[in-house]
Short mmCIF file of C-alpha atoms and ligand atoms in Angstrom, two decimals:
data_model
loop_
_atom_site.label_atom_id
_atom_site.label_comp_id
_atom_site.label_asym_id
_atom_site.label_seq_id
_atom_site.Cartn_x
_atom_site.Cartn_y
_atom_site.Cartn_z
CA UNK A 24 14.73 -13.29 -4.39
CA UNK A 25 12.42 -12.02 -1.41
CA UNK A 26 12.50 -14.21 1.71
CA UNK A 27 9.50 -12.70 3.26
CA UNK A 28 7.30 -12.53 -0.14
CA UNK A 29 5.67 -14.60 -2.20
CA UNK A 30 4.61 -13.30 -5.38
CA UNK A 31 2.68 -15.01 -8.03
CA UNK A 32 0.70 -14.07 -11.30
CA UNK A 33 -2.75 -15.05 -12.20
CA UNK A 34 -3.64 -13.83 -15.56
CA UNK A 35 -3.77 -9.94 -15.32
CA UNK A 36 -3.81 -10.17 -11.74
CA UNK A 37 -0.82 -10.56 -9.16
CA UNK A 38 -0.95 -11.98 -5.91
CA UNK A 39 1.45 -10.87 -2.99
CA UNK A 40 1.38 -12.90 -0.11
CA UNK A 41 3.21 -11.93 2.97
CA UNK A 42 5.32 -15.20 4.16
CA UNK A 43 6.21 -15.06 7.68
CA UNK A 44 3.48 -17.60 8.85
CA UNK A 45 5.43 -18.84 12.23
CA UNK A 46 5.03 -14.97 13.33
CA UNK A 47 1.62 -14.80 11.95
CA UNK A 48 2.71 -12.61 8.90
CA UNK A 49 3.83 -9.86 11.31
CA UNK A 50 5.73 -6.90 9.87
CA UNK A 51 9.44 -6.22 10.80
CA UNK A 52 11.56 -3.90 8.80
CA UNK A 53 12.92 -6.39 6.80
CA UNK A 54 9.32 -7.47 5.26
CA UNK A 55 8.45 -3.58 4.86
CA UNK A 56 11.64 -3.02 2.95
CA UNK A 57 10.83 -5.93 0.47
CA UNK A 58 7.29 -5.01 -0.03
CA UNK A 59 8.44 -1.32 -0.61
CA UNK A 60 11.26 -2.78 -2.95
CA UNK A 61 8.80 -4.93 -4.98
CA UNK A 62 5.77 -2.13 -4.91
CA UNK A 63 8.56 0.63 -6.08
CA UNK A 64 9.85 -1.73 -8.91
CA UNK A 65 6.41 -3.11 -10.31
CA UNK A 66 4.44 -0.15 -10.10
CA UNK A 67 4.76 0.86 -13.81
CA UNK A 68 3.15 -2.79 -14.76
CA UNK A 69 -0.26 -1.16 -13.33
CA UNK A 70 -1.44 -4.89 -12.65
CA UNK A 71 -4.48 -5.28 -10.21
CA UNK A 72 -3.01 -6.53 -6.95
CA UNK A 73 -4.06 -8.95 -4.30
CA UNK A 74 -2.49 -8.96 -1.12
CA UNK A 75 -3.00 -11.85 1.36
CA UNK A 76 -1.03 -13.82 4.11
CA UNK A 77 0.54 -17.09 3.69
CA UNK A 78 -0.71 -19.84 6.03
CA UNK A 79 -4.16 -20.88 7.76
CA UNK A 80 -4.18 -18.40 10.53
CA UNK A 81 -3.23 -14.89 9.65
CA UNK A 82 -3.44 -12.35 7.04
CA UNK A 83 -0.88 -9.70 9.07
CA UNK A 84 -1.15 -10.21 13.00
CA UNK A 85 0.47 -6.67 12.95
CA UNK A 86 3.94 -5.12 13.27
CA UNK A 87 6.49 -7.32 14.90
CA UNK A 88 6.03 -6.92 18.88
CA UNK A 89 9.48 -8.58 19.38
CA UNK A 90 11.26 -6.13 17.03
CA UNK A 91 9.64 -2.91 18.67
CA UNK A 92 9.62 -4.07 22.18
CA UNK A 93 13.16 -2.19 22.89
CA UNK A 94 12.86 0.70 20.14
CA UNK A 95 13.77 3.91 20.93
CA UNK A 96 11.25 6.78 19.91
CA UNK A 97 13.48 7.99 17.20
CA UNK A 98 13.69 4.25 16.19
CA UNK A 99 9.88 3.81 16.45
CA UNK A 100 9.53 7.02 14.10
CA UNK A 101 11.68 5.59 11.70
CA UNK A 102 9.79 2.18 11.76
CA UNK A 103 6.56 3.94 11.76
CA UNK A 104 7.60 6.34 8.84
CA UNK A 105 8.67 3.13 6.77
CA UNK A 106 5.44 1.30 7.07
CA UNK A 107 3.44 4.71 6.28
CA UNK A 108 5.97 5.01 3.03
CA UNK A 109 5.36 1.38 1.95
CA UNK A 110 1.50 1.55 2.34
CA UNK A 111 1.44 4.62 0.84
CA UNK A 112 2.99 3.00 -2.23
CA UNK A 113 -0.29 0.63 -2.19
CA UNK A 114 -2.68 3.48 -1.92
CA UNK A 115 -1.14 5.01 -4.95
CA UNK A 116 -0.65 2.12 -6.88
CA UNK A 117 -1.87 2.74 -10.21
CA UNK A 118 -4.42 -0.12 -10.35
CA UNK A 119 -6.96 -1.67 -8.22
CA UNK A 120 -5.81 -3.32 -5.15
CA UNK A 121 -7.37 -5.84 -2.88
CA UNK A 122 -6.80 -7.14 0.65
CA UNK A 123 -7.88 -10.84 1.05
CA UNK A 124 -8.05 -10.90 4.48
CA UNK A 125 -7.71 -14.82 5.23
CA UNK A 126 -7.10 -14.71 8.98
CA UNK A 127 -6.16 -12.26 11.59
CA UNK A 128 -5.68 -8.77 10.55
CA UNK A 129 -4.58 -6.77 13.82
CA UNK A 130 -2.95 -3.58 14.12
CA UNK A 131 -0.44 -3.15 11.22
CA UNK A 132 -2.64 -5.91 9.40
CA UNK A 133 -5.65 -3.86 9.75
CA UNK A 134 -3.81 -0.85 8.30
CA UNK A 135 -2.44 -2.72 5.34
CA UNK A 136 -5.88 -3.60 4.36
CA UNK A 137 -6.82 -0.23 4.97
CA UNK A 138 -4.44 1.24 2.09
CA UNK A 139 -5.99 -0.94 -0.31
CA UNK A 140 -9.33 -0.33 -2.29
CA UNK A 141 -10.97 -3.40 -1.60
CA UNK A 142 -11.21 -5.37 1.69
CA UNK A 143 -12.55 -9.17 1.45
CA UNK A 144 -12.68 -11.12 4.43
CA UNK A 145 -12.74 -14.58 5.04
CA UNK A 146 -15.48 -16.06 7.32
CA UNK A 147 -13.82 -16.48 10.64
CA UNK A 148 -10.79 -14.31 10.43
CA UNK A 149 -10.69 -11.34 13.20
CA UNK A 150 -10.03 -7.65 12.28
CA UNK A 151 -9.05 -4.97 14.79
CA UNK A 152 -6.42 -2.28 15.99
CA UNK A 153 -5.41 -4.02 19.42
CA UNK A 154 -2.18 -1.23 19.67
CA UNK A 155 -3.90 -0.02 23.12
CA UNK A 156 -3.30 -3.28 24.49
CA UNK A 157 0.44 -2.88 24.07
CA UNK A 158 0.47 0.38 25.34
CA UNK A 159 0.55 2.59 21.98
CA UNK A 160 -1.43 3.41 19.22
CA UNK A 161 -1.71 2.51 15.57
CA UNK A 162 1.54 3.80 13.60
CA UNK A 163 1.21 2.73 9.95
CA UNK A 164 -1.99 5.26 9.34
CA UNK A 165 -4.68 3.41 10.99
CA UNK A 166 -5.62 6.14 12.68
CA UNK A 167 -6.49 8.40 9.56
CA UNK A 168 -7.98 5.62 7.54
CA UNK A 169 -9.93 3.81 10.13
CA UNK A 170 -11.80 7.40 10.83
CA UNK A 171 -12.15 7.84 7.15
CA UNK A 172 -13.71 4.43 6.23
CA UNK A 173 -15.80 3.59 9.28
CA UNK A 174 -16.15 7.20 10.72
CA UNK A 175 -14.82 9.08 13.94
CA UNK A 176 -17.36 7.18 16.32
CA UNK A 177 -16.44 3.62 15.36
CA UNK A 178 -12.82 4.25 14.81
CA UNK A 179 -12.75 5.86 18.21
CA UNK A 180 -14.49 2.59 19.66
CA UNK A 181 -11.99 0.23 18.02
CA UNK A 182 -8.98 1.82 18.66
CA UNK A 183 -9.64 3.06 22.28
CA UNK A 184 -10.95 -0.71 23.28
CA UNK A 185 -8.55 -2.83 21.03
CA UNK A 186 -11.71 -5.06 20.63
CA UNK A 187 -11.32 -7.23 17.50
CA UNK A 188 -14.62 -7.67 14.91
CA UNK A 189 -15.86 -10.54 13.34
CA UNK A 190 -16.14 -10.65 9.45
CA UNK A 191 -19.94 -10.12 10.03
CA UNK A 192 -19.29 -7.13 12.25
CA UNK A 193 -16.73 -5.50 9.83
CA UNK A 194 -19.11 -6.01 7.37
CA UNK A 195 -21.90 -4.23 9.12
CA UNK A 196 -19.34 -1.56 10.11
CA UNK A 197 -18.60 -0.98 6.31
CA UNK A 198 -14.93 -1.95 7.19
CA UNK A 199 -15.01 -4.76 4.60
CA UNK A 200 -16.74 -4.90 1.22
CA UNK A 201 -17.40 -8.80 1.23
CA UNK A 202 -17.27 -11.97 3.37
CA UNK A 203 -16.15 -15.10 1.44
CA UNK A 204 -16.71 -18.55 2.74
CA UNK A 205 -13.77 -20.37 4.07
CA UNK A 206 -13.71 -23.16 1.59
CA UNK A 207 -11.34 -21.77 -1.29
CA UNK A 208 -11.02 -18.49 -0.15
CA UNK A 209 -8.27 -17.10 -2.49
CA UNK A 210 -9.84 -18.73 -5.22
CA UNK A 211 -13.30 -17.09 -4.59
CA UNK A 212 -11.49 -13.57 -3.87
CA UNK A 213 -9.96 -14.29 -7.48
CA UNK A 214 -13.34 -14.95 -9.00
CA UNK A 215 -14.71 -11.76 -7.70
CA UNK A 216 -11.97 -9.63 -8.58
CA UNK A 217 -11.93 -10.80 -12.51
CA UNK A 218 -15.04 -8.41 -12.21
CA UNK A 219 -12.67 -5.95 -12.98
CA UNK A 220 -10.60 -7.52 -15.65
CA UNK A 221 -12.36 -6.38 -18.73
CA UNK A 222 -12.66 -2.91 -17.43
CA UNK A 223 -10.39 0.08 -18.97
CA UNK A 224 -7.67 0.09 -16.61
CA UNK A 225 -6.92 3.79 -17.80
CA UNK A 226 -10.46 4.86 -16.54
CA UNK A 227 -10.00 2.75 -13.11
CA UNK A 228 -6.69 4.35 -12.59
CA UNK A 229 -8.33 7.60 -13.41
CA UNK A 230 -11.28 6.87 -11.02
CA UNK A 231 -8.83 5.83 -8.52
CA UNK A 232 -6.85 9.00 -8.70
CA UNK A 233 -9.69 11.45 -8.49
CA UNK A 234 -11.36 9.47 -5.57
CA UNK A 235 -8.10 9.16 -3.49
CA UNK A 236 -6.99 11.47 -1.10
CA UNK A 237 -4.57 14.42 -2.61
CA UNK A 238 -2.32 14.93 0.79
CA UNK A 239 -2.31 12.36 3.48
CA UNK A 240 0.93 13.38 4.83
CA UNK A 241 0.05 15.79 7.47
CA UNK A 242 -1.99 12.93 8.92
CA UNK A 243 0.50 10.65 8.85
CA UNK A 244 3.39 12.95 10.32
CA UNK A 245 0.94 13.66 13.49
CA UNK A 246 0.20 9.90 13.95
CA UNK A 247 4.01 8.75 13.87
CA UNK A 248 5.15 11.64 16.06
CA UNK A 249 2.40 10.64 18.73
CA UNK A 250 3.10 6.77 18.02
CA UNK A 251 7.19 7.53 18.63
CA UNK A 252 6.58 9.53 21.52
CA UNK A 253 4.86 6.48 23.29
CA UNK A 254 8.25 4.27 23.14
CA UNK A 255 9.84 6.69 25.92
CA UNK A 256 6.77 5.37 28.19
CA UNK A 257 6.71 2.59 30.82
CA UNK A 258 3.54 1.63 29.39
CA UNK A 259 5.01 0.65 25.88
CA UNK A 260 7.64 -1.65 27.40
CA UNK A 261 5.02 -3.30 29.95
CA UNK A 262 2.58 -3.81 26.99
CA UNK A 263 4.85 -5.29 24.60
CA UNK A 264 6.90 -7.32 27.14
CA UNK A 265 3.81 -8.44 28.58
CA UNK A 266 2.39 -9.68 25.34
CA UNK A 267 5.79 -11.88 24.38
CA UNK A 268 5.53 -13.24 27.90
CA UNK A 269 1.70 -14.15 27.66
CA UNK A 270 0.80 -12.16 30.49
CA UNK A 271 -1.83 -9.38 31.17
CA UNK A 272 -0.03 -5.92 31.32
CA UNK A 273 0.18 -3.63 34.45
CA UNK A 274 0.17 -0.19 32.93
CA UNK A 275 1.07 2.75 35.34
CA UNK A 276 -0.97 5.25 33.48
CA UNK A 277 1.74 8.01 33.69
CA UNK A 278 5.00 8.78 31.83
N1 CAA B 319 4.56 -9.79 16.35
C1 CAA B 319 5.34 -10.51 16.57
N2 CAA B 319 5.02 -12.00 17.09
C2 CAA B 319 3.67 -12.09 16.83
C3 CAA B 319 2.86 -11.17 16.64
C4 CAA B 319 2.81 -9.75 16.37
N3 CAA B 319 2.48 -8.87 15.99
N4 CAA B 319 1.47 -11.79 16.56
C5 CAA B 319 1.48 -13.02 16.96
N5 CAA B 319 3.14 -13.41 17.07
C6 CAA B 319 3.66 -14.58 17.40
C7 CAA B 319 3.66 -14.79 19.03
O1 CAA B 319 4.29 -14.42 19.97
C8 CAA B 319 3.50 -16.35 18.76
O2 CAA B 319 4.93 -17.01 18.73
P1 CAA B 319 5.55 -18.14 19.59
O3 CAA B 319 5.07 -19.36 18.96
O4 CAA B 319 7.16 -17.81 19.27
O5 CAA B 319 4.97 -17.99 21.09
C9 CAA B 319 3.22 -16.79 17.53
O6 CAA B 319 3.01 -15.81 16.94
C10 CAA B 319 1.83 -17.43 17.64
O7 CAA B 319 0.95 -16.65 18.23
P2 CAA B 319 -0.04 -16.72 19.51
O8 CAA B 319 0.64 -18.29 20.36
O9 CAA B 319 -0.35 -15.74 20.45
O10 CAA B 319 -1.12 -17.28 18.78
P3 CAA B 319 -2.62 -17.25 19.24
O11 CAA B 319 -3.43 -18.15 18.55
O12 CAA B 319 -2.89 -17.70 20.76
O13 CAA B 319 -3.38 -15.71 19.20
C11 CAA B 319 -3.43 -13.60 18.17
C12 CAA B 319 -3.19 -15.07 17.77
C13 CAA B 319 -4.74 -13.32 18.56
C14 CAA B 319 -3.21 -13.04 16.60
C15 CAA B 319 -2.29 -13.08 19.00
O14 CAA B 319 -1.14 -13.61 18.27
C16 CAA B 319 -1.97 -11.51 18.87
O15 CAA B 319 -2.96 -10.87 19.82
N6 CAA B 319 -1.02 -10.93 18.31
C17 CAA B 319 -0.84 -9.57 18.42
C18 CAA B 319 -1.66 -8.87 17.75
C19 CAA B 319 -1.39 -7.28 17.94
O16 CAA B 319 -1.53 -6.63 19.02
N7 CAA B 319 -1.28 -6.33 16.73
C20 CAA B 319 -0.82 -5.32 17.02
C21 CAA B 319 0.66 -4.97 16.89
S1 CAA B 319 1.43 -3.60 17.08
C22 CAA B 319 1.02 -2.46 15.56
O17 CAA B 319 0.82 -3.27 14.71
C23 CAA B 319 1.59 -1.25 15.61
C24 CAA B 319 1.53 -0.42 14.47
O18 CAA B 319 0.35 -0.08 14.10
C25 CAA B 319 2.63 -0.34 13.52
#
């Protein structure tokens, strides 16, 4: 039914895998719409949810750069709004959510993990917000959640430089909860998540509800407005063209 998602049940857990390995599980409108549909329709089941990526290489390597390259500011605003809406469904999912980071978690992929309650990372995987290297900023909630989770100084470091963190650095920064060995990564994640299975789902739901921020909408509006504005710039077109042509970008640093 979903061409870009693989959904499996494992006891009381559900595993949702983004299934676009040839594009490193990058997120285009279709994937986001499928995620939104599934999350909306299955919310009431309240099952513990693990999100991961198919293939050996990537959790999610970000929003789809080829799909974004020629977007107008209005289209970019709509795309950002869709991503933020879908990820917000995850933030408000009525049971714990776990990002099983099995490979690159970059840009929108890092952001997807930030909306989850737990981040478990495979040894050898990389995480970061490299949007600056494309002439844009994060547009799926990363500016807000990165600052909230690791603090302003480190969030600025990662977003301004675009540098990627190893699992060990991400753990040191408090960005991920646990590093698990490469062998049987998903099985290890499932084993750890099973610690939650015997808890009262009702109490977990209340705990999550209490801890979650009541209103994230203002921060998301500001982010998507600034994200969209950059799509009228030379630097966004140049940054994304350079990535797709596998060359270094030549930024003009003016509108
Ligand atoms: N969008 C579209 N295609 C992507 C992609 C993305 N985000 N990431 C990788 N791909 C594609 C590549 O274009 C390549 O396609 P071809 O085989 O057709 O050439 C394929 O996936 C494999 O990628 P690479 O050849 O680049 O693999 P690599 O091992 O050399 O590098 C990587 C892996 C470091 C993850 C590199 O692919 C990379 O840097 N990807 C982009 C990461 C990025 O910038 N993400 C942020 C996107 S912007 C965003 O997410 C904004 C937002 O907040 C909404």
